[in-house]
mmCIF file of C-alpha atoms in Angstrom:
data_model
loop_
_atom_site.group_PDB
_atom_site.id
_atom_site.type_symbol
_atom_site.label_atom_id
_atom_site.label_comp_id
_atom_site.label_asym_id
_atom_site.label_seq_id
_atom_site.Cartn_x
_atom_site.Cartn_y
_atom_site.Cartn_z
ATOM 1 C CA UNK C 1 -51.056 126.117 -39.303
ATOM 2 C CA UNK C 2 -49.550 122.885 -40.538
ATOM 3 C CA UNK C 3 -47.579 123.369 -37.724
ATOM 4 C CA UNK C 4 -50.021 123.117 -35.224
ATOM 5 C CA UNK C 5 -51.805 120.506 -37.088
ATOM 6 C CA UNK C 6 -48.481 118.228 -36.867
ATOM 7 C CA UNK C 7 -48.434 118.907 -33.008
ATOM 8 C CA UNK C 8 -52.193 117.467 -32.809
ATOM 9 C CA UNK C 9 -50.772 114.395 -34.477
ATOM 10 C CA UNK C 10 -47.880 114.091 -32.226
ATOM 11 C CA UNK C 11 -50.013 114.480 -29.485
ATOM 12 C CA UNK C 12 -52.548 111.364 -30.459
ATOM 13 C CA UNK C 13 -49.755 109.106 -31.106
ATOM 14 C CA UNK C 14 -47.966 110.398 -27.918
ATOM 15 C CA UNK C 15 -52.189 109.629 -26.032
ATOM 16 C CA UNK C 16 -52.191 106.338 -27.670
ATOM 17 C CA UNK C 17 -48.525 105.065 -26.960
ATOM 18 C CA UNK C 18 -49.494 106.158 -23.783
ATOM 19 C CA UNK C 19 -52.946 103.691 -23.319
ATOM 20 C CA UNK C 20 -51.061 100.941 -24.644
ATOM 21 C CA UNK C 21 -48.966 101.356 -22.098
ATOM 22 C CA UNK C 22 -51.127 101.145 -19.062
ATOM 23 C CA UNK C 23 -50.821 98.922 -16.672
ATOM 24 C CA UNK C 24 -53.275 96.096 -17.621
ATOM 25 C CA UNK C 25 -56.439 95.571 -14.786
ATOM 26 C CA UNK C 26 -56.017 92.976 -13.155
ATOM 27 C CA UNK C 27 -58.481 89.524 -14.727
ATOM 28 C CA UNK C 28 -61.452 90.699 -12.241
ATOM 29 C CA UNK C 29 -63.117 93.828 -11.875
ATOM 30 C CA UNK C 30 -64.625 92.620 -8.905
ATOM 31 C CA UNK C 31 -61.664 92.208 -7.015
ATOM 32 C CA UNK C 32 -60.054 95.578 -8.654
ATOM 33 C CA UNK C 33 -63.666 97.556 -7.263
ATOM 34 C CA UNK C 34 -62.581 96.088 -3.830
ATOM 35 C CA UNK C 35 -58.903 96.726 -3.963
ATOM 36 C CA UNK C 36 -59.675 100.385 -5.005
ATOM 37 C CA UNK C 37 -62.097 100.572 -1.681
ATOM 38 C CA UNK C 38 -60.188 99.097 0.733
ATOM 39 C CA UNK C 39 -56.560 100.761 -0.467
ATOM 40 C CA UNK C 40 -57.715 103.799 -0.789
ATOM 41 C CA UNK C 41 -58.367 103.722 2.815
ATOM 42 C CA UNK C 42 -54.904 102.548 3.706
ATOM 43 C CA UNK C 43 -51.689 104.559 4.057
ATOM 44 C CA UNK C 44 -48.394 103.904 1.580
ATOM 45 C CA UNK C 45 -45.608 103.269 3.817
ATOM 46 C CA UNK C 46 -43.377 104.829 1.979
ATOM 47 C CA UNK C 47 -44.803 107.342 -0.038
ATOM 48 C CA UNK C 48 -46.491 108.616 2.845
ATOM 49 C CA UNK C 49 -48.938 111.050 1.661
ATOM 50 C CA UNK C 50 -50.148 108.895 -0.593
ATOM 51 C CA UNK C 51 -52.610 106.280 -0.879
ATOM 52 C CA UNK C 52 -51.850 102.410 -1.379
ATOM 53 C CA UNK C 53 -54.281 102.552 -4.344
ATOM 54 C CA UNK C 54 -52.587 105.648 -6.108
ATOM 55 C CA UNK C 55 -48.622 104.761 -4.945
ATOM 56 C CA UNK C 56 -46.575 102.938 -7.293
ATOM 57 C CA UNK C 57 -43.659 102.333 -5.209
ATOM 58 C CA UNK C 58 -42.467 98.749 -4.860
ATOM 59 C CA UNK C 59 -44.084 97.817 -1.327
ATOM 60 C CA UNK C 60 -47.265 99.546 -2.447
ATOM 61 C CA UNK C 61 -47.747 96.678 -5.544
ATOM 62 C CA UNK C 62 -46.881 94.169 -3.050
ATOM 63 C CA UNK C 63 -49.006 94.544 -0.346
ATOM 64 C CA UNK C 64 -51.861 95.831 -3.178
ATOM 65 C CA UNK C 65 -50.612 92.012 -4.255
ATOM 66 C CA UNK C 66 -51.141 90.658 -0.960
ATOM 67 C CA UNK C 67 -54.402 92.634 -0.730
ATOM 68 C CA UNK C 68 -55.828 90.824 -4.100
ATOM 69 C CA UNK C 69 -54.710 87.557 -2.741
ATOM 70 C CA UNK C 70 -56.871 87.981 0.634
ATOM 71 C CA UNK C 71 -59.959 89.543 -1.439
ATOM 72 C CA UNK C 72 -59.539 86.066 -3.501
ATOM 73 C CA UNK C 73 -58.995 84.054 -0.691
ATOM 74 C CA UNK C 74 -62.697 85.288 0.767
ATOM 75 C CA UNK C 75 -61.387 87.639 3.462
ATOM 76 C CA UNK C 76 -63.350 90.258 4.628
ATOM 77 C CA UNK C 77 -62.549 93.756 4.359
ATOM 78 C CA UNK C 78 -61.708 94.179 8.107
ATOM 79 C CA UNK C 79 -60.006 91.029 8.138
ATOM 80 C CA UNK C 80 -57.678 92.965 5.530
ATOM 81 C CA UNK C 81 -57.282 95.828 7.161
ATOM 82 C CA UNK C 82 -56.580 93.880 10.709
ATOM 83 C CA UNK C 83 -53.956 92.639 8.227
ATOM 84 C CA UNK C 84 -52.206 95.786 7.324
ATOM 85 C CA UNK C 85 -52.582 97.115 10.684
ATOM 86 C CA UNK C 86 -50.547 94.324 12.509
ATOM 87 C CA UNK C 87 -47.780 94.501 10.171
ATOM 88 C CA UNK C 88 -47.440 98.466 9.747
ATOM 89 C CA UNK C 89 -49.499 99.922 13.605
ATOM 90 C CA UNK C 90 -52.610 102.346 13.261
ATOM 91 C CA UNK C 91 -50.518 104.324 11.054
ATOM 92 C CA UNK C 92 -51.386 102.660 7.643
ATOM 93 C CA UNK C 93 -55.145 103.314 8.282
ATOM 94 C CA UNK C 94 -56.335 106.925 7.400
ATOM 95 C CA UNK C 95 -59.186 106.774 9.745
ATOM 96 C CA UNK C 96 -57.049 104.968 12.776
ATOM 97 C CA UNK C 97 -59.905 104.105 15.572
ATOM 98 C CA UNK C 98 -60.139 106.392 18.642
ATOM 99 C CA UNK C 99 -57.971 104.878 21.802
ATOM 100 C CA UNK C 100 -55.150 106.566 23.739
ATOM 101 C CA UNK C 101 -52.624 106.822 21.393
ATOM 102 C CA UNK C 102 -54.553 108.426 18.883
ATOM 103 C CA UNK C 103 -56.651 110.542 21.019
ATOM 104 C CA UNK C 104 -54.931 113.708 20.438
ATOM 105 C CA UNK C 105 -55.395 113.331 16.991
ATOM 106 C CA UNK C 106 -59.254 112.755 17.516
ATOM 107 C CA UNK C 107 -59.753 115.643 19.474
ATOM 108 C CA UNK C 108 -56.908 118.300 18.977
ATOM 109 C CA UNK C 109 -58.389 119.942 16.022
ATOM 110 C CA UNK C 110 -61.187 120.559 17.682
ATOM 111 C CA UNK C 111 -59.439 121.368 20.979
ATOM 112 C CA UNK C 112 -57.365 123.664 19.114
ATOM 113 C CA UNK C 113 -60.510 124.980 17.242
ATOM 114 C CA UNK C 114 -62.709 125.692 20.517
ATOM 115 C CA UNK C 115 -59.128 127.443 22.157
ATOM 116 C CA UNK C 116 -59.196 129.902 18.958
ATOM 117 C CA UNK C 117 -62.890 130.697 19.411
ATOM 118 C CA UNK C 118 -62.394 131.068 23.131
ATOM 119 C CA UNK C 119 -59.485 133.343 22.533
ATOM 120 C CA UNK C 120 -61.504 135.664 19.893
ATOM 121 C CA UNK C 121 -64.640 136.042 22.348
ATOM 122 C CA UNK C 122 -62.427 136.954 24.843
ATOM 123 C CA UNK C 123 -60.506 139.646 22.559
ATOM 124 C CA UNK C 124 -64.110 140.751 21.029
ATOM 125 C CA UNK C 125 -65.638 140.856 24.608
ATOM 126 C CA UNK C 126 -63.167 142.860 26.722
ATOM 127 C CA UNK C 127 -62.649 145.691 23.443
ATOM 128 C CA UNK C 128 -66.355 146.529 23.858
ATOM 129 C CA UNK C 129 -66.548 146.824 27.613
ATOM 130 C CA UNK C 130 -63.389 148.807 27.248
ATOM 131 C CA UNK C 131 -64.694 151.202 24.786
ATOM 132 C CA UNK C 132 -67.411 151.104 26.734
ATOM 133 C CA UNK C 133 -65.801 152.407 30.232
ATOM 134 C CA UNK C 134 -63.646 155.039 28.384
ATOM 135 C CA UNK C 135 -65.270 157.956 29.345
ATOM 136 C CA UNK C 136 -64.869 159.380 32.675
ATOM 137 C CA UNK C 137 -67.323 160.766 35.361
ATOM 138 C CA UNK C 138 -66.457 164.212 34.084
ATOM 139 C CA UNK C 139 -66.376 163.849 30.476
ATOM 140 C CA UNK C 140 -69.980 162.089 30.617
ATOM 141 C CA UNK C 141 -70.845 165.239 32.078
ATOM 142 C CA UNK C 142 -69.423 167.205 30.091
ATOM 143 C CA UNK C 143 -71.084 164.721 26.571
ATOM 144 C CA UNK C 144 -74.632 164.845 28.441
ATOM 145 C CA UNK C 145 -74.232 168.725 28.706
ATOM 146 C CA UNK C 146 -72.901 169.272 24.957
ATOM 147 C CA UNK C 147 -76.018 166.882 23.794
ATOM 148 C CA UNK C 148 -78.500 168.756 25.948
ATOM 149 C CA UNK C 149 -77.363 171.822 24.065
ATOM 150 C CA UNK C 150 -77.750 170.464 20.903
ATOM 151 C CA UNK C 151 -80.897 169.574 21.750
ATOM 152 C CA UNK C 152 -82.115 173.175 23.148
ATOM 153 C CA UNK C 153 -80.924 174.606 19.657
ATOM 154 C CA UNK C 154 -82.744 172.043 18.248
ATOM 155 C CA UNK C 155 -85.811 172.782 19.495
ATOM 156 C CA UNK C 156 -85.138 176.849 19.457
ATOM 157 C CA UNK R 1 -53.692 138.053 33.031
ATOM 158 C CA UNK R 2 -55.326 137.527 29.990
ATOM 159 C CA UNK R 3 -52.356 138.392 27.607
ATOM 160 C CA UNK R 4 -49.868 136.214 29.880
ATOM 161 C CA UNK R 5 -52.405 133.312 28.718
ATOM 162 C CA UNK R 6 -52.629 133.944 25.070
ATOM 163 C CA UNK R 7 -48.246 134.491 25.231
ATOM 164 C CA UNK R 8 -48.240 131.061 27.398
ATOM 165 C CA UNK R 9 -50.861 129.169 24.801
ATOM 166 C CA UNK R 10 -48.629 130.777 21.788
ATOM 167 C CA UNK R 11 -45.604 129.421 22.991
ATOM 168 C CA UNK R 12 -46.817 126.089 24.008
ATOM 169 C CA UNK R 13 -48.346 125.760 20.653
ATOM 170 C CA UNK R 14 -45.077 126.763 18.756
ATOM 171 C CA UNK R 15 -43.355 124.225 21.328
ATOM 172 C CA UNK R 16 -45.682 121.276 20.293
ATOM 173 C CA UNK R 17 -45.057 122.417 15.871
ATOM 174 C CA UNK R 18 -41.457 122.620 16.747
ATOM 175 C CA UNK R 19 -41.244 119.017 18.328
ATOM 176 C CA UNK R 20 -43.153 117.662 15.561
ATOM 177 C CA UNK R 21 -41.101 118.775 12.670
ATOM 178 C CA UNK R 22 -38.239 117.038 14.717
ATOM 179 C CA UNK R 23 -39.767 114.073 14.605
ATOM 180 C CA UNK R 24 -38.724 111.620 11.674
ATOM 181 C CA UNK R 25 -42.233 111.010 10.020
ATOM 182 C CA UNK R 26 -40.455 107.841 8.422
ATOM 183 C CA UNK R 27 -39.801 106.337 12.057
ATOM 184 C CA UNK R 28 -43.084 104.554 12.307
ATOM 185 C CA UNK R 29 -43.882 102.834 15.591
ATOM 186 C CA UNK R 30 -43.724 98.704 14.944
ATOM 187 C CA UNK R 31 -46.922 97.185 16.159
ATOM 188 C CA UNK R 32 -44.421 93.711 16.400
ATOM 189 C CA UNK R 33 -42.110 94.947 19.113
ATOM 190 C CA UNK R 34 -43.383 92.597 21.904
ATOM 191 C CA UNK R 35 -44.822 90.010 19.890
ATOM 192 C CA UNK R 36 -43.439 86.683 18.252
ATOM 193 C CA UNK R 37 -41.091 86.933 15.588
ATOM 194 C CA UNK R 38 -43.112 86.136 12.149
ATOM 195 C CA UNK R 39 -42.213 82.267 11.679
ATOM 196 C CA UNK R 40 -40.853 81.735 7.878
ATOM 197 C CA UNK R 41 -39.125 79.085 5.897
ATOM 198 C CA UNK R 42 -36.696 80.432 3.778
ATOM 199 C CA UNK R 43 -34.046 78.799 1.487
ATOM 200 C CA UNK R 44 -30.348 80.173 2.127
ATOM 201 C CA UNK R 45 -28.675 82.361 0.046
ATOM 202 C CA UNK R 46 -25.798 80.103 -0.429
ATOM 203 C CA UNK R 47 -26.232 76.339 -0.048
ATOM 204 C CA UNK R 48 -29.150 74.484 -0.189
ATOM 205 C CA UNK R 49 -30.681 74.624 3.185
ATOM 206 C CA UNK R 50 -33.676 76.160 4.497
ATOM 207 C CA UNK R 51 -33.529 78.350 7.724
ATOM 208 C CA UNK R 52 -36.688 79.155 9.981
ATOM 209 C CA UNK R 53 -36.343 81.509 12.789
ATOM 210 C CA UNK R 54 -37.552 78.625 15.275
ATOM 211 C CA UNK R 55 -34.263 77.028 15.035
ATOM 212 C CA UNK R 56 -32.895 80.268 16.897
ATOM 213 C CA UNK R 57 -34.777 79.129 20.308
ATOM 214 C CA UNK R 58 -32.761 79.564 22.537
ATOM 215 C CA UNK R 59 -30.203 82.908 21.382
ATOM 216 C CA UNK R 60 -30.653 86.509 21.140
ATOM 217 C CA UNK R 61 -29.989 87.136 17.420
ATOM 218 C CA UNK R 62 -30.184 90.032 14.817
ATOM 219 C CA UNK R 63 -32.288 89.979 11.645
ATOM 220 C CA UNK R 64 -31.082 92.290 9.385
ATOM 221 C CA UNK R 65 -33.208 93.076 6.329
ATOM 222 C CA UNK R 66 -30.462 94.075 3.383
ATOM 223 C CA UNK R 67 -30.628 94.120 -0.463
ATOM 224 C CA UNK R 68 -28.059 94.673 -2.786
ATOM 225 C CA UNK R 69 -29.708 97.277 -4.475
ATOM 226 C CA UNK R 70 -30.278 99.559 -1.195
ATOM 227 C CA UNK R 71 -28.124 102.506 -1.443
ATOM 228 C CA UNK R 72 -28.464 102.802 2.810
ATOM 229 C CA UNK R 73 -27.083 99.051 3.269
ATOM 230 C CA UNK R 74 -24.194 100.458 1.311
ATOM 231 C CA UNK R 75 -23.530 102.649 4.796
ATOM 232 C CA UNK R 76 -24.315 100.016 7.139
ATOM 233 C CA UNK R 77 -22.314 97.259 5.894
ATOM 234 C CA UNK R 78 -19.238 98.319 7.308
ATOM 235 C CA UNK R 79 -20.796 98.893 10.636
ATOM 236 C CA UNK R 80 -22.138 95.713 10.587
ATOM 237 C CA UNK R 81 -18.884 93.862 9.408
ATOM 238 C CA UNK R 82 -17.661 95.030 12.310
ATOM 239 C CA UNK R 83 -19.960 93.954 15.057
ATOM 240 C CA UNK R 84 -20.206 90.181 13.202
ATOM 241 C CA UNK R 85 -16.536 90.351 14.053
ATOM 242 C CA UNK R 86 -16.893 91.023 17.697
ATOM 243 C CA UNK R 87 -18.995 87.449 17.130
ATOM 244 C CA UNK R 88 -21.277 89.092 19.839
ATOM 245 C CA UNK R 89 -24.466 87.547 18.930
ATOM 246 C CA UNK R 90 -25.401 85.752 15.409
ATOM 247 C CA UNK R 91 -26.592 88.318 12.865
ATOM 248 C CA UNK R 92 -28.769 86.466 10.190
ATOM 249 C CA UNK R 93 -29.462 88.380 7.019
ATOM 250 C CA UNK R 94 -32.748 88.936 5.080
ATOM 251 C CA UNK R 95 -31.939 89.303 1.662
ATOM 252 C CA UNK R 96 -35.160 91.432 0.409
ATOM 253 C CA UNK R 97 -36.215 91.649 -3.256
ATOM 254 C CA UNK R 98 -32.771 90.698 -4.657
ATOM 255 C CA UNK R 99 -31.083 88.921 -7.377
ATOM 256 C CA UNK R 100 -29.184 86.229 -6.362
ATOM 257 C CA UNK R 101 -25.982 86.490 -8.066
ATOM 258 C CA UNK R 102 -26.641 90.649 -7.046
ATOM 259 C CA UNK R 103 -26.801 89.364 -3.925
ATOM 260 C CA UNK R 104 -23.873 87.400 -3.829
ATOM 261 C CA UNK R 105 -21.445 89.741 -5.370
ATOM 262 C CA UNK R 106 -22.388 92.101 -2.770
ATOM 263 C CA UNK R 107 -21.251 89.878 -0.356
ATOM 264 C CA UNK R 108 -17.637 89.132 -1.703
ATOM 265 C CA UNK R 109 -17.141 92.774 -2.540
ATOM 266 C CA UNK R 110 -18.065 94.392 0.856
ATOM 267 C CA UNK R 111 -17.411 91.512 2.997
ATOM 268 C CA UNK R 112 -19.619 88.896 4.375
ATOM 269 C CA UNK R 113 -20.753 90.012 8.289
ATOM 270 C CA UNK R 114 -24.476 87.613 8.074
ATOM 271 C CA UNK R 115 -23.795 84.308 9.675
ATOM 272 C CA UNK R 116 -25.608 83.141 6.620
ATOM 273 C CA UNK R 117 -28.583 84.971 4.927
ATOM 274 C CA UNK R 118 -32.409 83.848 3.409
ATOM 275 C CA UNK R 119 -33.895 84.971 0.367
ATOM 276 C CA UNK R 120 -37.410 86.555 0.526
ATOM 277 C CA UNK R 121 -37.000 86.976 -3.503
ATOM 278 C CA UNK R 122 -40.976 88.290 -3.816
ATOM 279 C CA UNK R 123 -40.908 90.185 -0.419
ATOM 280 C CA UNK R 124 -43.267 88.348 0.983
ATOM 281 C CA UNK R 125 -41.851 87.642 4.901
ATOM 282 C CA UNK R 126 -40.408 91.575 5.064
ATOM 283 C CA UNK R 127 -44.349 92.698 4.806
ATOM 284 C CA UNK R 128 -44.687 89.785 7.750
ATOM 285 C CA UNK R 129 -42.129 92.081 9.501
ATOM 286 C CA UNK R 130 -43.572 94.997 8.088
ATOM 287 C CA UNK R 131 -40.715 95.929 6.515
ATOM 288 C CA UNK R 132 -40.988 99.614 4.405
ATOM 289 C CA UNK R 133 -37.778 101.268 4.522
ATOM 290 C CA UNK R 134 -34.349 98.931 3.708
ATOM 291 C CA UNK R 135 -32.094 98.371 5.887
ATOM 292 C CA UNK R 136 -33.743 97.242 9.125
ATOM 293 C CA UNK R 137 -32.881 95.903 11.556
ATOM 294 C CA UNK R 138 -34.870 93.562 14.131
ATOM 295 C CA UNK R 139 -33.099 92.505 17.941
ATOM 296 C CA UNK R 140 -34.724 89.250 18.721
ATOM 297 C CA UNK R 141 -34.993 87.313 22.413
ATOM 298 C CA UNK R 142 -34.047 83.537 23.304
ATOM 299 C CA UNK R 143 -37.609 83.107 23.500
ATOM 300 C CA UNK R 144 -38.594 84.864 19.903
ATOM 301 C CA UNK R 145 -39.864 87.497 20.450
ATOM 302 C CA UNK R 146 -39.268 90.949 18.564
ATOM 303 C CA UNK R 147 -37.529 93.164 21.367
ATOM 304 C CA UNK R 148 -36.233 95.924 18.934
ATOM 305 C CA UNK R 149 -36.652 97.498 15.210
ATOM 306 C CA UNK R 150 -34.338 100.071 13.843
ATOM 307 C CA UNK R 151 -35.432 101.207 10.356
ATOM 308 C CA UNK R 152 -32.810 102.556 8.839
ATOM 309 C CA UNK R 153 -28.850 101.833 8.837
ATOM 310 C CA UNK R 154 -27.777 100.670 12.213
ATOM 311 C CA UNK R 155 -24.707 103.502 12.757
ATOM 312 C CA UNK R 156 -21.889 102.803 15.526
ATOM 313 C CA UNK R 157 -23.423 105.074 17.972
ATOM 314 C CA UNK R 158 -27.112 103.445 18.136
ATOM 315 C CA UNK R 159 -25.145 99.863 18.281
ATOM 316 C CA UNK R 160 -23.097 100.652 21.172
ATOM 317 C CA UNK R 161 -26.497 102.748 23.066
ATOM 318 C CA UNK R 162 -28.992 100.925 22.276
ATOM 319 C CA UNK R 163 -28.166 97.041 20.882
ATOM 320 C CA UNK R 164 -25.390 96.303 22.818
ATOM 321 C CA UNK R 165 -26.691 96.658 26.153
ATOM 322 C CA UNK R 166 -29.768 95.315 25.152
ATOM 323 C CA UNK R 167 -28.889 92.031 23.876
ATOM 324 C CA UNK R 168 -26.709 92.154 27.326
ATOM 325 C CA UNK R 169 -29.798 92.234 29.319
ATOM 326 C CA UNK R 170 -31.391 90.000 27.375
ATOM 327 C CA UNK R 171 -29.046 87.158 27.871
ATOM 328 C CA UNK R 172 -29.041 87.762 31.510
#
């Protein structure tokens, strides 16, 4: 028990080394609110599953630097991002605008999506006409003539 | 009929997964090649002058972007020793997010190949040439413009493929 209680007390000092550690926000919250919407829009280069707002490689504090400096210097946000974009290309924007080169990504998803459902309706469609045409001329006849003597004992 | 299409549509599918796992996801396209070389002013790495690309009007020339710290340059260097030898074209170093006196140790341990080199100490021109990856590389025309970025070490074989008989036909 005493145990457990000194592991709850290594654990609070551990959580509060830990805030004091943070990284302090920067002066204005203002300019953090627009950092955080505007990087978390924009790819890190080198990290590159990651967000600019959540990386903390190297490049990723300088260009959120540069970022800061442009918010403070009264750019707009697509001024920003024209910014990023013609240092790094389309690829530092997750939502990169629809043109030629980024047309397959647009619409091959849903290319790919409408090929799949194409594929299963064909699959679906063809299995029923097939079970459908199964029988032949002969066993119909012979089906109709087992069901019409069902229905005689039936009705005996 | 309509198995051969499903086989065909498999295969092409497979065929366009298997080209992109291939691809290097780090190798991404530079919206500069084609366009002006970023103008900067930069104070040398030794001496007290200031160097600005403008003064390279004029001269195909290399940029190379290098830090002491970058494991990668470590690979290069030797490669690029070499070529500064050939005194082909002048090959201008960028000395990213250094230390000085890193810097300069670097230099007299594994040779000198820059003609000289600038000091972007806050990294401030590399995201001008949207650098991301140490080393790279930039081939740059007589009339400054960016013709060619390799990110990554420049090896032997790209040098002799690609650079070489590029900065040949753009001196022509």
């Amino acid at each position: 028990m005493s145990r457990l209680a000194a592991l709850a007390g290594a654990l609070c000092i551990a959580c509060t080394a830990f805030a004091r550690e943070a990284a302090p926000l920067a002066e204005d919250p203002k300019i953090e609110t627009r950092l955080i919407a505007i990087a978390e829009e924009l790819r890190c280069l080198v990290c590159q599953n990651e967000s600019l707002i959540a990386s903390r490689a190297d490049l990723a504090m300088d260009l959120k630097r540069q970022v800061r400096e442009q918010i403070r210097a009264g750019k707009s946000d697509q001024q920003i991002r024209d910014y990023m974009v013609e240092r790094y290309g389309d690829f530092v924007l997750y939502r990169p605008p629809v043109k030629s080169t980024t047309l397959v990504l647009w619409v091959g998803p849903f290319a790919l999506l409408i090929a799949g459902l194409c594929t299963v309706w064909i699959f679906v469609r063809r299995r029923r006409t097939a079970q459908g045409a199964t029988l032949s001329a002969e066993q119909e006849a012979r089906a109709n003539e087992l069901l019409a003597n069902r229905a005689n004992d039936a009705s005996r | 009929m309509g198995r051969i299409a499903i086989v065909v549509g498999f295969f092409a599918l497979v065929i366009l997964l298997a080209v992109g796992l291939k691809r290097d996801p780090r190798e991404v396209p530079s919206p500069l090649i084609g366009k002006p070389a970023p103008a900067f002013e930069l104070p040398r790495l030794a001496g007290a002058e200031r160097f600005s690309p403008a003064e390279m009007r004029g001269k195909v020339w290399l940029l190379n972007v290098w830090a002491s710290w970058c494991v990668t340059c470590r690979d290069e260097h030797p490669v690029l020793v070499d070529f500064a030898a050939t005194k082909r074209v002048p090959l201008v170093g960028l000395n990213y997010k250094d230390q000085r006196d890193e810097a300069l140790k670097w230099l007299s341990r594994f040779g000198d190949p820059y003609q000289f080199s600038v000091v972007d100490a806050d990294g401030r021109i590399g995201i001008d040439y949207g650098v991301y990856g140490v080393p790279e590389t930039y081939v740059i025309d007589r009339a400054g413009v960016i013709r060619f970025k390799q990110i990554g070490p420049v090896t032997a074989e790209l040098l002799k493929a690609k650079i070489l008989p590029m900065i040949a036909e753009l001196e022509k």
